[in-house]
Short mmCIF file of C-alpha atoms in Angstrom, two decimals:
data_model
loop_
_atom_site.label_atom_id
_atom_site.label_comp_id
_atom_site.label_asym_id
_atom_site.label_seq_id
_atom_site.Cartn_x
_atom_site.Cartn_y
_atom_site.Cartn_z
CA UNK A 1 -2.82 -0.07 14.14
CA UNK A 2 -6.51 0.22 13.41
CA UNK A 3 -7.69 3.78 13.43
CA UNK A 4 -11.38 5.16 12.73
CA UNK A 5 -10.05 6.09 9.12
CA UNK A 6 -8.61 2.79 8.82
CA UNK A 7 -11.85 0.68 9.96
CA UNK A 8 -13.79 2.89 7.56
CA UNK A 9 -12.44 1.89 4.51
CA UNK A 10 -11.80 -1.88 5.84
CA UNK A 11 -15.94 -1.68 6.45
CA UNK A 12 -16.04 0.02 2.70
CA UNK A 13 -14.07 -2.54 0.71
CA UNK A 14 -15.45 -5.59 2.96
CA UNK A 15 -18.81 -3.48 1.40
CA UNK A 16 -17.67 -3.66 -2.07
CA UNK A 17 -16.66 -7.45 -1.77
CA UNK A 18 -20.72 -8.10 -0.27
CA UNK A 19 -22.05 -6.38 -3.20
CA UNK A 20 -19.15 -8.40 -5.87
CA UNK A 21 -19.28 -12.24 -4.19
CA UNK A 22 -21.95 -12.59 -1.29
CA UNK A 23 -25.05 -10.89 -2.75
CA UNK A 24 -24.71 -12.97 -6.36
CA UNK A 25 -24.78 -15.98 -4.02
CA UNK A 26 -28.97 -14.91 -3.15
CA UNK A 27 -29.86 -15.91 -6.96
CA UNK A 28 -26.96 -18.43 -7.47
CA UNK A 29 -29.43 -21.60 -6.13
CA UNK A 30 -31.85 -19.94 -8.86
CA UNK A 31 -29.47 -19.72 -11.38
CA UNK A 32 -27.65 -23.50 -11.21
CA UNK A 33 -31.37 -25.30 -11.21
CA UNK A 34 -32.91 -22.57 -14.19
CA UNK A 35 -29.86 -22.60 -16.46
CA UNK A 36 -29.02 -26.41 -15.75
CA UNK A 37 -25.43 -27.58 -15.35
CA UNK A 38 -24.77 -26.47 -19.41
CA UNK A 39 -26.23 -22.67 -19.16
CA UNK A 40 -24.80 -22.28 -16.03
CA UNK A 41 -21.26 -23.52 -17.20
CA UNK A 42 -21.80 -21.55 -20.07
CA UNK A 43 -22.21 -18.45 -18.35
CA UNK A 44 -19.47 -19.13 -16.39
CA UNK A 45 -17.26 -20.07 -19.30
CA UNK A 46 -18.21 -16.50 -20.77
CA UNK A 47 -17.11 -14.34 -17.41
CA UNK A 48 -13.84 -15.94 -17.13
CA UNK A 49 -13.19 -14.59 -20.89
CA UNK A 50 -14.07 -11.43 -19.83
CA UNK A 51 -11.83 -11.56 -17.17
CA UNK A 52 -8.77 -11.50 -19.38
CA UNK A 53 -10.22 -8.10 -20.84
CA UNK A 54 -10.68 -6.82 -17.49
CA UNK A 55 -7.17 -7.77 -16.90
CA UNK A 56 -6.38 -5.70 -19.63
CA UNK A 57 -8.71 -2.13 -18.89
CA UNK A 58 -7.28 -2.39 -15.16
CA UNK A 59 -3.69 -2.34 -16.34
CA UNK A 60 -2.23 -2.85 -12.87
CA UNK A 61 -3.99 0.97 -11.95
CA UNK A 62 -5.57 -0.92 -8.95
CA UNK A 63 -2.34 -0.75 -7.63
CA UNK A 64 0.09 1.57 -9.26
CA UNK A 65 -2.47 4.76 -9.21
CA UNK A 66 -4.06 4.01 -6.08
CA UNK A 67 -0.40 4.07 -4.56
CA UNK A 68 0.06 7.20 -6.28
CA UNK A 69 -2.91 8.76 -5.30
CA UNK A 70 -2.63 7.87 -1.65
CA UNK A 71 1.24 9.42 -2.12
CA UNK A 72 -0.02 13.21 -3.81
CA UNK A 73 -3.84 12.65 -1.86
CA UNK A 74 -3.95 16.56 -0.89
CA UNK A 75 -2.64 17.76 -3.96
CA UNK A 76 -5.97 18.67 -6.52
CA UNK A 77 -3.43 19.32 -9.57
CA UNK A 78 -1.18 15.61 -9.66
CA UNK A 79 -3.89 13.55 -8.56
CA UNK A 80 -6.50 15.36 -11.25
CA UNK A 81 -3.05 14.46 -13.91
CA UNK A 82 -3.38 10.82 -12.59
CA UNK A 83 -7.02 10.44 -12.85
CA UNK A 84 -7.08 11.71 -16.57
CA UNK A 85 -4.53 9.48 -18.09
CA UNK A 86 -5.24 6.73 -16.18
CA UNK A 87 -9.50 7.09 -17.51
CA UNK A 88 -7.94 7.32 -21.41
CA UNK A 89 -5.89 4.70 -21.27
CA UNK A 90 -8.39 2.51 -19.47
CA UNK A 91 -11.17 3.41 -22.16
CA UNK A 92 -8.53 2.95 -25.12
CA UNK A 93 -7.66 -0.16 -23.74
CA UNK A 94 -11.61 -1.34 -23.71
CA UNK A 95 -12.72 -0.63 -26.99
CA UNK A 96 -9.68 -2.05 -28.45
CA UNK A 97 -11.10 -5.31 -26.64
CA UNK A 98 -14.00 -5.32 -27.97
CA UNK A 99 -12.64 -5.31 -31.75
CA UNK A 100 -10.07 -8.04 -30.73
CA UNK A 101 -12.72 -10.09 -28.97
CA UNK A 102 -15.03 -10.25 -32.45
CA UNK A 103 -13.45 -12.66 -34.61
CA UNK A 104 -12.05 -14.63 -31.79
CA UNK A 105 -16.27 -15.31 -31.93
CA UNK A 106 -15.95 -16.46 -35.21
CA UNK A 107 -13.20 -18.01 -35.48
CA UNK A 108 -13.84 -20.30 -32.58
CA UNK A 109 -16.96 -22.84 -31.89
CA UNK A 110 -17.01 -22.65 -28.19
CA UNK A 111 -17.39 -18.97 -28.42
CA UNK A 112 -19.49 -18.28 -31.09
CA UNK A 113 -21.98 -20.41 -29.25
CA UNK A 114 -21.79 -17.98 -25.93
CA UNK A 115 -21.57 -15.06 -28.09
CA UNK A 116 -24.32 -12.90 -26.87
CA UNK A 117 -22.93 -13.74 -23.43
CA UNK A 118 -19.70 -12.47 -24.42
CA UNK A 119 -21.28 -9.14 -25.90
CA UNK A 120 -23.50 -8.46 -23.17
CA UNK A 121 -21.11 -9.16 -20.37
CA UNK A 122 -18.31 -7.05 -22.11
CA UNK A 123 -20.25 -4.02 -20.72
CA UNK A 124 -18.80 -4.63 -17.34
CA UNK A 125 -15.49 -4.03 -19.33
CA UNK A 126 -16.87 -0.42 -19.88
CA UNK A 127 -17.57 -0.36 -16.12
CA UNK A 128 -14.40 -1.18 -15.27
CA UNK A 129 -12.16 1.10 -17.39
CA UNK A 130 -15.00 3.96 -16.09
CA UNK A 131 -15.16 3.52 -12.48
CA UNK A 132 -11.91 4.76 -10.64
CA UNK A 133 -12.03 2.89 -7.55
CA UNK A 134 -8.27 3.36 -7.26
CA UNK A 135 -9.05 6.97 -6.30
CA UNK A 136 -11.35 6.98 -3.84
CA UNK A 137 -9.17 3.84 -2.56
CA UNK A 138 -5.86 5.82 -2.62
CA UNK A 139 -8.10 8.37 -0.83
CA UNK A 140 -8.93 6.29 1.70
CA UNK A 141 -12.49 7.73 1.14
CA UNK A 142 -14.38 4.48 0.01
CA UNK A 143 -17.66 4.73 2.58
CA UNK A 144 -20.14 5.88 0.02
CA UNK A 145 -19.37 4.19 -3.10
CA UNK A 146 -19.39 0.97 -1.61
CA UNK A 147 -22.86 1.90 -0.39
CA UNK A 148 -23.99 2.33 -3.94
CA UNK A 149 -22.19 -0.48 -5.15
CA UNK A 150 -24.33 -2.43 -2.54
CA UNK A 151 -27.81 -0.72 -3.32
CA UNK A 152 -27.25 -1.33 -6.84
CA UNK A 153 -26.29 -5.21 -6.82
CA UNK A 154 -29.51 -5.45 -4.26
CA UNK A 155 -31.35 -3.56 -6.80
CA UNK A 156 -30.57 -6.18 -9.68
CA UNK A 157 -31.46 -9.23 -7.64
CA UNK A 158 -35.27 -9.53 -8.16
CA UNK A 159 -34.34 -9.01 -11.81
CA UNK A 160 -32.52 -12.03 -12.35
CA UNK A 161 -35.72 -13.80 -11.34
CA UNK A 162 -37.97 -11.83 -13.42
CA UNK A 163 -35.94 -12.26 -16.67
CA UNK A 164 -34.18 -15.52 -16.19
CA UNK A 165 -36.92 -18.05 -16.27
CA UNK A 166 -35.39 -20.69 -18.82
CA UNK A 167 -31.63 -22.10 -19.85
CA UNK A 168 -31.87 -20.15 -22.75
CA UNK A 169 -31.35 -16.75 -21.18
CA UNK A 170 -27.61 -16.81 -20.13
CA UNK A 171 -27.72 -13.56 -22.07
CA UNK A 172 -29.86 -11.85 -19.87
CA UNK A 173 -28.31 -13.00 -17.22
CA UNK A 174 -25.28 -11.65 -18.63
CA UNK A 175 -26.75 -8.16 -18.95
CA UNK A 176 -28.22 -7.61 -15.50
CA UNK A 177 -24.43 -8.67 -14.43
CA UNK A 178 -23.29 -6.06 -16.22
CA UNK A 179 -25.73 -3.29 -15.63
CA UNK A 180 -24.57 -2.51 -11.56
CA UNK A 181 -20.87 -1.30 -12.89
CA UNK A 182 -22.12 0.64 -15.57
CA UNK A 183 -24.51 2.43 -13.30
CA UNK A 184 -21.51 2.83 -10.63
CA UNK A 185 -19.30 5.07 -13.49
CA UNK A 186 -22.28 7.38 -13.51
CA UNK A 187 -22.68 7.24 -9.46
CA UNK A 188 -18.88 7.92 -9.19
CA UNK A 189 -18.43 10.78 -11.53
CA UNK A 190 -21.40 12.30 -9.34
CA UNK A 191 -19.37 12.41 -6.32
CA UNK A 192 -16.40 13.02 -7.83
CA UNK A 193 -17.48 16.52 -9.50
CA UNK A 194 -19.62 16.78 -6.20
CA UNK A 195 -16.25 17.16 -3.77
CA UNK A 196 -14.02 18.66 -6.56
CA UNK A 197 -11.63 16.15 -6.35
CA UNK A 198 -10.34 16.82 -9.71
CA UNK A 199 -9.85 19.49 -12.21
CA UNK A 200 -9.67 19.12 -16.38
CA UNK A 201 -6.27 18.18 -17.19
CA UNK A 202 -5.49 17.22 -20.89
CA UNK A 203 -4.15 13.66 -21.26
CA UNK A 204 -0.75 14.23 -22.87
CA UNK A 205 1.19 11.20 -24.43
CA UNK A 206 4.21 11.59 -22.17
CA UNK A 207 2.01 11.34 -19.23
CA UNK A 208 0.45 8.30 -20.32
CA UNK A 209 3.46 6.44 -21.22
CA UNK A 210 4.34 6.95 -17.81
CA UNK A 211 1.40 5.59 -16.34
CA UNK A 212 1.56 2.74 -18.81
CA UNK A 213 5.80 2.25 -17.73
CA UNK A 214 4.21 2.73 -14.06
CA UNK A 215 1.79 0.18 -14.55
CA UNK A 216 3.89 -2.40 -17.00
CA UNK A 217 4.73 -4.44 -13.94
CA UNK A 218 1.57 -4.95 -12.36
CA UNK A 219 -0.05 -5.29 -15.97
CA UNK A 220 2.22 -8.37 -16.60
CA UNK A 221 1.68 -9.59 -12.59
CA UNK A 222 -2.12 -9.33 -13.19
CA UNK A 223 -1.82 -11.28 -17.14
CA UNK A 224 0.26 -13.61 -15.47
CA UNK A 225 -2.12 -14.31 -12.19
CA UNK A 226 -4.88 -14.76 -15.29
CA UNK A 227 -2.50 -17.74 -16.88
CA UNK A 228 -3.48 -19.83 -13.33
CA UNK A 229 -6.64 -18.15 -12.41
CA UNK A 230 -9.12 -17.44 -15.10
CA UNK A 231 -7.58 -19.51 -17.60
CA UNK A 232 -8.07 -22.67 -15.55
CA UNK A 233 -11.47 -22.47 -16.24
CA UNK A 234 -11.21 -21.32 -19.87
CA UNK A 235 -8.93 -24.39 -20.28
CA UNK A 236 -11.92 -26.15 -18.58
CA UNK A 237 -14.68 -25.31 -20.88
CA UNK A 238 -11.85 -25.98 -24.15
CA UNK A 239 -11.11 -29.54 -22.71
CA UNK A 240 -13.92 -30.71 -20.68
CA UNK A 241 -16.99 -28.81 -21.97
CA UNK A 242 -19.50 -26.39 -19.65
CA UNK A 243 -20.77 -29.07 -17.71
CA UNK A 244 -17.57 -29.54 -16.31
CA UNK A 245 -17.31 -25.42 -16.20
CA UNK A 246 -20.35 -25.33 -13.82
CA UNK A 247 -19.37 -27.85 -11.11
CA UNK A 248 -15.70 -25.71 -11.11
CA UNK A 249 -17.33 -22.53 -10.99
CA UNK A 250 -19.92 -23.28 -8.60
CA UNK A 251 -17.16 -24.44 -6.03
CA UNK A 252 -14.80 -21.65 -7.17
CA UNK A 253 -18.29 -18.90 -6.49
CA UNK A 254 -18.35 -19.87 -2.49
CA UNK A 255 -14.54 -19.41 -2.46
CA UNK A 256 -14.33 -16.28 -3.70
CA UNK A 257 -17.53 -15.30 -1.63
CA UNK A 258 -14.53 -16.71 1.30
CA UNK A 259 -11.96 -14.44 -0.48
CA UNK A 260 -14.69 -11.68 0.32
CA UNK A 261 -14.11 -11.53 3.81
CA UNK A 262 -11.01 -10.75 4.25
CA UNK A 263 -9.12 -9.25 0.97
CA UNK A 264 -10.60 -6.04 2.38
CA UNK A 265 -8.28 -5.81 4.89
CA UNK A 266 -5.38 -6.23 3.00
CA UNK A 267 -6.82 -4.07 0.48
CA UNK A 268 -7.41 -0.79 2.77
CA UNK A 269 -4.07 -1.54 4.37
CA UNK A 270 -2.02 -1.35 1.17
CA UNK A 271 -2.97 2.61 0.83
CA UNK A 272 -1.90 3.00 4.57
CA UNK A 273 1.61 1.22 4.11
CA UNK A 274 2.35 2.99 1.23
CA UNK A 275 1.62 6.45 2.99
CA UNK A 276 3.76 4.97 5.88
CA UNK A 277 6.57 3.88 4.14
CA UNK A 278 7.36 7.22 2.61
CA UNK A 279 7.78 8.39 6.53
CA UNK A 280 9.83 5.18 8.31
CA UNK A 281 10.17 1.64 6.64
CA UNK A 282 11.07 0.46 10.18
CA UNK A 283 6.81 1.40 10.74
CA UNK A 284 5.58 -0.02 7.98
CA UNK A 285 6.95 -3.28 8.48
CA UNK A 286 5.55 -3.22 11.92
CA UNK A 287 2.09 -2.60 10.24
CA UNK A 288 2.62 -5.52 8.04
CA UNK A 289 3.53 -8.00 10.80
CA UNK A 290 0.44 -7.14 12.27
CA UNK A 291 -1.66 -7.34 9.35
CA UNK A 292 0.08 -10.92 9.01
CA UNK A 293 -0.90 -12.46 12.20
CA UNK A 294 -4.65 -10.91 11.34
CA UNK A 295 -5.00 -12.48 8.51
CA UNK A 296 -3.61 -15.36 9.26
CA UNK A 297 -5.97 -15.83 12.02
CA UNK A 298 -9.02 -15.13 9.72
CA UNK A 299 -7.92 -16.99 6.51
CA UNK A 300 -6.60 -20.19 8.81
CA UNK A 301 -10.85 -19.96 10.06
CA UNK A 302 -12.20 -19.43 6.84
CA UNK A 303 -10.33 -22.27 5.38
CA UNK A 304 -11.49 -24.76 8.14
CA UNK A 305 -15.26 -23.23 7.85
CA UNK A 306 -14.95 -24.27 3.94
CA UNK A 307 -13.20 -27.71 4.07
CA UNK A 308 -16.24 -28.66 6.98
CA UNK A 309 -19.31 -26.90 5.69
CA UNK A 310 -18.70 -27.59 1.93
CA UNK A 311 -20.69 -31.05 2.13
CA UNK A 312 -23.88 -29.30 3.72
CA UNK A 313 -23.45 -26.02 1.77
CA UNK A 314 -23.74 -27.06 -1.91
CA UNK A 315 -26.76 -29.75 -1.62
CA UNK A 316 -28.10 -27.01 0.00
CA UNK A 317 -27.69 -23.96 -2.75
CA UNK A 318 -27.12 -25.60 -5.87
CA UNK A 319 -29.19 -29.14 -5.91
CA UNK A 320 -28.07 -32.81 -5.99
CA UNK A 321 -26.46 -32.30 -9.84
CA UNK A 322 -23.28 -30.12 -8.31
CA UNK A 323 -22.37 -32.79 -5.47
CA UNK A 324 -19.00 -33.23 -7.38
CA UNK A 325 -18.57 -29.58 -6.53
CA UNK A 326 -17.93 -30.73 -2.42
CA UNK A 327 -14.57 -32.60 -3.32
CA UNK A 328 -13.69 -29.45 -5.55
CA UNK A 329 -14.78 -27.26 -3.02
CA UNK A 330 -12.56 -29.14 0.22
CA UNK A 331 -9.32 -29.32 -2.15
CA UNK A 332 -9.67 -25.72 -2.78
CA UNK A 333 -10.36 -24.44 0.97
CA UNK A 334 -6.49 -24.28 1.69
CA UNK A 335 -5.97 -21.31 -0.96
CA UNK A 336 -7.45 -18.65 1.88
CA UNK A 337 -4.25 -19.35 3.84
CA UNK A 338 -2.21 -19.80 0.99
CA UNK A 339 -3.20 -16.35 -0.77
CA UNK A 340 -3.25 -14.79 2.12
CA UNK A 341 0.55 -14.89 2.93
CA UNK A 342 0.95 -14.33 -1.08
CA UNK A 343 -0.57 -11.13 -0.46
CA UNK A 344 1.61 -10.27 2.36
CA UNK A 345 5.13 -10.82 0.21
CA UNK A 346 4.11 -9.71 -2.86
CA UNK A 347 1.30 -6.46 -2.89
CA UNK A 348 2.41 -5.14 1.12
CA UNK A 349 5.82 -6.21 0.80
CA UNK A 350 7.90 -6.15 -2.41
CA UNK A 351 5.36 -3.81 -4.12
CA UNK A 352 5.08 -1.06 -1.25
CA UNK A 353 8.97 -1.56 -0.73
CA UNK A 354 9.74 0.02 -4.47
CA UNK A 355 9.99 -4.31 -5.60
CA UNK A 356 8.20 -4.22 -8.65
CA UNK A 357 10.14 -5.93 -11.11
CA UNK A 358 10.64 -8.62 -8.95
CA UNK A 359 7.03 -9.37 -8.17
CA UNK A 360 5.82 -9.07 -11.56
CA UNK A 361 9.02 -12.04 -12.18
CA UNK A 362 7.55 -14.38 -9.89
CA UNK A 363 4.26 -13.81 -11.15
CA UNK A 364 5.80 -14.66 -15.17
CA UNK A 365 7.74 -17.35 -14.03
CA UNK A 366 4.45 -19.16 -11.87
CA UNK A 367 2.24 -18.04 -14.15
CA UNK A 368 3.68 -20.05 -17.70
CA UNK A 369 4.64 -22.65 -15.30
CA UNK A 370 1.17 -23.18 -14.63
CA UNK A 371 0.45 -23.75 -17.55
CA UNK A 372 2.90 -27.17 -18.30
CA UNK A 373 0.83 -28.84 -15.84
CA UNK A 374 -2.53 -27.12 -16.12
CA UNK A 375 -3.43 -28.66 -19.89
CA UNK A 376 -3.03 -32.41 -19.04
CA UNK A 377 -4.31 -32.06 -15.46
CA UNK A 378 -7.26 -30.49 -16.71
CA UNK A 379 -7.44 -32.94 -19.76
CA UNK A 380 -7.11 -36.28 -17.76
CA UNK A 381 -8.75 -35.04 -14.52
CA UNK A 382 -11.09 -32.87 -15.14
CA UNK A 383 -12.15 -30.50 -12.24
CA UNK A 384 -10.62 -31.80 -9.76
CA UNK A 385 -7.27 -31.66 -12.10
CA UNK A 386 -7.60 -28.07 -12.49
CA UNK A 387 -8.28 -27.26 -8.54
CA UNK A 388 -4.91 -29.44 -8.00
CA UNK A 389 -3.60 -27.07 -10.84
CA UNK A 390 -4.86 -23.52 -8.84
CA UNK A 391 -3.44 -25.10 -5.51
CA UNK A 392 0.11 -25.63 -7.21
CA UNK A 393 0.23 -22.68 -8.40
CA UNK A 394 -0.83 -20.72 -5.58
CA UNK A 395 1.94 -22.57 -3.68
CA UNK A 396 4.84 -21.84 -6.21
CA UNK A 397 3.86 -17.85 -6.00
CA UNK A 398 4.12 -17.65 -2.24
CA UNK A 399 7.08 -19.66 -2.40
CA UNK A 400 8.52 -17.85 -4.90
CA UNK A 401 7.38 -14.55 -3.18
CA UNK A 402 8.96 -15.35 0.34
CA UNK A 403 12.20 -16.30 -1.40
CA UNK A 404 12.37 -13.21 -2.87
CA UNK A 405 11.86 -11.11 0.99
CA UNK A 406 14.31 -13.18 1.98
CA UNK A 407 16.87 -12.54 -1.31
CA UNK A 408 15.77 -8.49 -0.69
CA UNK A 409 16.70 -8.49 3.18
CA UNK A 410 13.68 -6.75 4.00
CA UNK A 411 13.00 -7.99 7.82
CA UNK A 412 10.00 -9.10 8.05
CA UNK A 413 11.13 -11.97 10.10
CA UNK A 414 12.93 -12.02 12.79
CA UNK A 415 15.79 -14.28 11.10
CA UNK A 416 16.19 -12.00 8.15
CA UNK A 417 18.40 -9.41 8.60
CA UNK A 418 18.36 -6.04 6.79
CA UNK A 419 21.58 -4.78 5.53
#
């Protein structure tokens, strides 16, 4: 099940999530005491904006092209087709974002007063639309980049320390965010050119509007996974202001450092199940039960690890002002587990099994369900309202999700069976 390829890219995207969630965590203690609770929040408030725009550049491609890349891999001509509509529509999609994000600043207090934020942070939108993970993922050829990525977020460390000295530079702190994926589009095309993995292929509109019909599903999953992910703590800094932002974000910051550890390995497996599938179903669901018992192992220890070490952890990086952060912190060390088997019916099951439609329906349906109870939860109960509101939702996805394998007779369990 775990082959030296397999391992490699495991080690690479465990890399990637280092240099994304554990290396941020070395100036995070800096950051919370320099910026106080309402810079912090505020910069916090600002990258969960940015997230929707993300959201928007990635277009479900993290998925949909990396599965077709890992499907053509060998062949220079479609995967060079892929890569070139996928990188217009992706930089279309980003400076369209940037106009619609503008008088959103205008229009609305709470943003006009992060606005440089906003700006400076919507560079990493640039990164993202630029830097085609999904091909060196589908590849299954992730080693180096995830080097770089590391180097580079190592390299911006002492920086934040340099420039940050006050709570009046959440801007620069915004910008030296941004800087390590910007430098990563430039690092990638390198390589890229370097192996001649790709050759000039004119975008044409048919193409794209394939990729984009490709994609819809996943776009809508991912807008829809915002609706009870980012936009809890958007909500949050509407309703409760950015002091409440900061102790939410600072507890949310260790769990995704948690989610860091072992979304890797669901992350190189998907390439590998969809390169199975295409060969014996009957295999790739044996691949997937294993992955399940894996992860279920490493999430059910991760969770524990958080839920215990949560009232040592935070005194200890952020200060006596985020001690409201523990109780957010313990309520939200379940969602390992919890996302973990989410992961398993939705992206390795119903999405490798040709289930697309039906994923991106849960994820609708959960997602605007979210939102009837995330508005008062977050309005009468402030943070720890909207972790009850992440852990309900998580809940009613993998619910949802399992139903679904069940309603699809894929046999993933031994009491389903196929027909």
């Amino acid at each position: 099940m775990l082959d030296k390829s397999l391992l490699k890219n495991i080690t690479s995207l465990f890399s990637i999530k280092v240099a994304s969630y554990l290396i941020p965590l070395i100036t995070l203690p800096y950051l919370v005491r320099v910026l106080e609770p309402t810079g912090y929040g505020q910069l916090g408030f600002a990258m969960a904006i940015i997230q929707y725009f993300i959201i928007l550049v990635n277009y479900g491609f993290d998925l949909s092209a990396t599965q077709k890349i890992a499907k053509c891999k060998n062949d220079k001509v479609a995967v060079s087709k892929v890569f070139w509509n996928v990188i217009c529509i992706r930089l279309v999609a980003a400076f369209i974002g940037i106009i619609v994000l503008y008088p959103f600043t205008i229009i609305f207090e709470e943003l006009n007063e992060i606005k440089e934020a906003l700006f400076l942070f919507y560079l990493s939108v640039f990164g993202a639309a630029l830097f085609p993970q999904w091909l060196f993922q589908g590849k299954e050829r992730l080693g180096i980049v995830s080097t770089a990525q590391i180097v580079l977020q190592v390299l911006s460390v002492p920086l934040i320390f340099i420039f940050v000295i006050s709570n009046n530079d959440v801007g620069k702190a915004a910008l030296i965010f941004s800087m390590p994926s910007l430098l990563m589009c430039i690092y990638s095309a390198y390589l890229i050119k370097k192996r001649r993995w790709i050759i000039w292929h004119k975008p044409t509109f048919n193409k794209i509007l394939n990729e984009l019909y490709d994609g819809w599903h996943l776009f809508i999953s991912s807008a829809a996974i915002s609706l009870y992910t980012t936009s809890i703590v958007v909500v949050l800094g509407f309703v409760s202001g950015p002091e409440s932002v900061a102790i939410y974000v600072a507890a949310n910051k260790l769990l995704k450092a948690a989610f860091g550890i072992y979304t890797p390995i669901s992350a190189a497996y998907y390439p590998r199940i969809n390169s199975i599938i295409s060969k014996s179903k009957d295999e790739a669901l044996i691949t997937i039960k294993y992955l399940m018992k894996m992860q279920f192992l490493l999430t059910l220890f991760i969770s524990l690890s958080l839920f215990l070490f949560s009232p040592v952890v935070i005194p200890m990086l952020f200060g006596n002002d985020y001690l409201e952060s523990v109780v957010i912190l313990q309520l939200l060390s379940c969602l390992p587990i919890i996302v973990g088997f989410s992961n398993i019916f939705g992206v390795q099951v119903l999405i490798s099994f040709g289930f697309k439609k039906a994923f991106s329906k849960v994820l609708i349906v959960s997602g605007f369900m979210s939102l009837i109870f995330l508005f008062p939860l977050c309005y009468f109960y402030s943070t720890e309202g909207a972790a009850i509101a992440a852990i309900t939702s998580e809940l009613l996805v993998t619910l949802l999700m399992f139903i679904v394998v069940i309603k699809k007779k894929i046999p993933l369990f031994n009491f389903i069976r196929k027909v």
